[in-house]
Short mmCIF file of C-alpha atoms in Angstrom, two decimals:
data_model
loop_
_atom_site.label_atom_id
_atom_site.label_comp_id
_atom_site.label_asym_id
_atom_site.label_seq_id
_atom_site.Cartn_x
_atom_site.Cartn_y
_atom_site.Cartn_z
CA MET A 15 4.58 1.90 -5.66
CA LEU A 16 6.17 -1.45 -4.82
CA GLY A 17 6.42 -2.95 -8.28
CA ASN A 18 8.34 -2.20 -11.41
CA ASN A 19 7.04 0.32 -13.91
CA SER A 20 7.70 -0.22 -17.57
CA THR A 21 7.67 3.50 -18.39
CA ALA A 22 11.13 4.68 -19.37
CA GLY A 23 12.89 8.00 -19.83
CA HIS A 24 10.51 10.82 -20.83
CA SER A 25 6.78 10.26 -20.81
CA ASP A 26 3.55 11.72 -19.51
CA ALA A 27 2.70 8.43 -17.83
CA PRO A 28 3.92 8.13 -14.22
CA ALA A 29 7.10 6.18 -13.66
CA GLU A 30 8.97 5.11 -10.50
CA ILE A 31 12.59 5.06 -9.35
CA GLY A 32 14.39 4.79 -6.02
CA PHE A 33 17.29 6.89 -4.71
CA ALA A 34 19.45 6.31 -1.65
CA MET A 35 21.61 9.34 -0.85
CA GLY A 36 21.89 9.64 2.89
CA CYS A 37 19.23 10.49 5.44
CA PHE A 38 15.90 9.99 3.72
CA TRP A 39 14.13 12.85 5.53
CA GLY A 40 16.03 15.59 3.73
CA VAL A 41 15.97 13.67 0.47
CA GLN A 42 12.18 13.44 0.64
CA ARG A 43 11.90 17.21 1.17
CA LEU A 44 14.23 17.79 -1.79
CA PHE A 45 12.32 15.55 -4.23
CA ASP A 46 8.93 16.80 -2.99
CA SER A 47 9.99 20.27 -4.15
CA LEU A 48 10.36 19.16 -7.77
CA GLU A 49 7.50 19.94 -10.14
CA GLN A 50 7.65 16.63 -11.97
CA VAL A 51 7.41 14.55 -8.79
CA VAL A 52 3.93 13.14 -8.15
CA LEU A 53 4.58 11.22 -4.93
CA THR A 54 7.45 10.28 -2.63
CA THR A 55 7.66 7.66 0.08
CA VAL A 56 10.63 7.01 2.36
CA GLY A 57 11.68 3.43 3.02
CA TYR A 58 14.39 0.85 2.65
CA MET A 59 15.99 -0.99 -0.29
CA GLY A 60 19.08 -2.94 -1.13
CA GLY A 61 19.07 -5.42 1.72
CA THR A 62 18.07 -8.98 2.33
CA LEU A 63 15.80 -8.84 5.37
CA PRO A 64 12.10 -8.76 4.46
CA SER A 65 10.04 -5.92 5.93
CA PRO A 66 12.90 -4.30 7.88
CA THR A 67 12.35 -1.88 10.72
CA TYR A 68 14.21 1.39 11.23
CA GLU A 69 16.05 -0.12 14.19
CA GLN A 70 17.22 -3.12 12.13
CA VAL A 71 18.40 -0.85 9.32
CA CYS A 72 20.22 1.50 11.72
CA ARG A 73 21.97 -1.41 13.46
CA GLY A 74 23.17 -2.75 10.11
CA GLN A 75 21.14 -5.94 10.52
CA SER A 76 19.26 -5.74 7.22
CA GLY A 77 21.70 -4.51 4.60
CA HIS A 78 19.16 -1.89 3.47
CA ALA A 79 19.82 1.74 2.55
CA GLU A 80 17.51 4.58 3.49
CA THR A 81 15.71 5.21 0.20
CA ILE A 82 13.23 7.64 -1.34
CA TRP A 83 10.77 6.01 -3.74
CA VAL A 84 9.74 8.58 -6.34
CA THR A 85 6.71 8.52 -8.64
CA TYR A 86 7.24 11.13 -11.35
CA ARG A 87 6.29 12.33 -14.80
CA GLY A 88 8.80 13.51 -17.36
CA ASP A 89 12.49 12.94 -17.96
CA VAL A 90 14.27 10.71 -15.47
CA ALA A 91 17.58 12.38 -16.38
CA GLU A 92 16.40 15.47 -14.46
CA LEU A 93 15.83 13.39 -11.33
CA ILE A 94 19.15 11.60 -11.64
CA THR A 95 20.86 15.00 -12.04
CA VAL A 96 19.20 16.17 -8.79
CA PHE A 97 20.45 12.94 -7.19
CA PHE A 98 24.09 13.48 -8.19
CA GLU A 99 24.09 17.21 -7.43
CA ASN A 100 22.58 16.98 -3.95
CA HIS A 101 24.79 14.52 -2.12
CA ASP A 102 28.40 13.33 -2.22
CA PRO A 103 28.40 10.16 -4.33
CA THR A 104 32.06 9.57 -3.43
CA GLN A 105 31.65 8.96 0.30
CA GLY A 106 30.81 5.26 0.37
CA ASP A 107 28.88 4.18 3.46
CA ARG A 108 28.18 7.67 4.74
CA GLN A 109 26.97 11.18 4.06
CA GLY A 110 28.70 13.76 6.21
CA ASN A 111 28.36 12.77 9.86
CA ASP A 112 25.78 10.09 9.06
CA ILE A 113 27.91 6.94 8.97
CA GLY A 114 26.84 3.41 8.08
CA SER A 115 25.80 1.36 5.08
CA GLN A 116 22.23 2.59 5.44
CA TYR A 117 23.51 6.00 4.16
CA ARG A 118 25.24 4.67 1.04
CA SER A 119 24.57 6.06 -2.44
CA MET A 120 22.39 3.88 -4.70
CA ILE A 121 19.99 4.20 -7.59
CA PHE A 122 17.19 1.67 -7.94
CA PRO A 123 15.93 1.82 -11.54
CA THR A 124 12.69 0.15 -12.53
CA THR A 125 13.49 0.07 -16.25
CA GLN A 126 16.55 -0.60 -18.35
CA ALA A 127 16.25 2.89 -19.84
CA GLN A 128 16.55 4.39 -16.32
CA ALA A 129 19.58 2.19 -15.59
CA THR A 130 21.25 3.23 -18.85
CA CYS A 131 20.59 6.89 -18.16
CA ALA A 132 21.95 6.55 -14.61
CA ALA A 133 25.12 4.87 -15.84
CA LYS A 134 25.77 7.57 -18.46
CA LEU A 135 25.23 10.37 -15.99
CA ALA A 136 27.39 8.60 -13.38
CA GLU A 137 30.24 8.55 -15.90
CA ARG A 138 29.84 12.27 -16.61
CA TYR A 139 29.73 13.13 -12.90
CA ALA A 140 32.73 10.91 -12.20
CA THR A 141 34.77 12.98 -14.65
CA ALA A 142 33.52 16.28 -13.24
CA LEU A 143 34.08 15.20 -9.61
CA SER A 144 37.59 13.96 -10.37
CA ALA A 145 38.44 17.28 -12.03
CA ARG A 146 37.44 18.99 -8.76
CA GLY A 147 39.60 16.70 -6.60
CA PHE A 148 36.98 14.22 -5.38
CA GLY A 149 37.58 10.48 -5.29
CA PRO A 150 35.76 7.90 -7.39
CA ILE A 151 32.00 7.60 -7.32
CA THR A 152 30.80 4.82 -5.01
CA THR A 153 27.16 5.00 -6.14
CA GLU A 154 25.77 1.58 -6.97
CA ILE A 155 23.20 1.34 -9.76
CA ALA A 156 21.12 -1.70 -8.82
CA THR A 157 19.99 -4.28 -11.35
CA VAL A 158 16.49 -3.46 -12.60
CA GLY A 159 13.96 -5.15 -10.33
CA ALA A 160 16.57 -6.75 -8.06
CA HIS A 161 15.34 -5.12 -4.84
CA ARG A 162 11.97 -4.60 -3.23
CA PHE A 163 11.03 -1.26 -1.70
CA TRP A 164 9.85 -1.49 1.93
CA PRO A 165 8.05 1.67 3.16
CA ALA A 166 9.43 3.07 6.40
CA GLU A 167 7.34 3.51 9.48
CA GLN A 168 4.66 6.20 9.28
CA TRP A 169 6.47 8.60 11.60
CA HIS A 170 9.28 8.86 8.99
CA GLN A 171 6.94 9.91 6.17
CA LYS A 172 7.22 13.69 5.55
CA TYR A 173 9.25 13.88 8.76
CA LEU A 174 10.69 17.34 8.17
CA GLU A 175 7.23 18.73 7.46
CA LYS A 176 6.06 17.42 10.81
CA ASN A 177 9.37 18.43 12.52
CA PRO A 178 10.66 21.61 10.82
CA GLY A 179 13.65 21.81 13.13
CA GLY A 180 14.69 18.22 12.38
CA TYR A 181 18.28 17.45 11.42
CA CYS A 182 18.96 16.08 7.98
CA PRO A 183 21.27 18.20 5.84
CA VAL A 184 21.97 17.68 2.15
CA HIS A 185 25.68 16.98 1.53
CA ALA A 186 26.14 18.39 -1.96
CA THR A 187 29.61 18.61 -3.52
CA GLY A 188 28.87 21.74 -5.52
CA VAL A 189 29.75 19.89 -8.74
CA CYS A 190 27.15 20.40 -11.47
CA LEU A 191 27.02 19.60 -15.17
CA ALA A 192 25.96 22.88 -16.73
#
């Protein structure tokens, strides 16, 4: 789960990718509902502090974003589509009322094929979002292998399963590529 996986694109072998798209509790529930997803873990990526805590991330002391680490089988384009269609990739350091760099939009590919697919889909969504009056996409596609995934504390894992009334909405724009 913490290392790179050389599997790219479409394959029956499991592959891994990270997504930051706001509060990780709702994102985990979303990705857990997908048939091709084998495993999800919530945690932190994109910062400089090793082994950050939730408090450090929330205070902006680590530079990390709340991230869902996904192990999956199949076509990564389907997961990246779910990513773009289930949050607002134009909001910068926020999603709805959740404000701060820990809520920024990022993709953490583990292969160059994933990074290429993410960049192509980002271009397509940028065009579609612009046509609907949204600003430019602020999603960062990280350099392959540039960031380590740090699992969040155990109480965050499957949080909304343990706390069905928990707050963590998805902030979709309604823009889809049909």
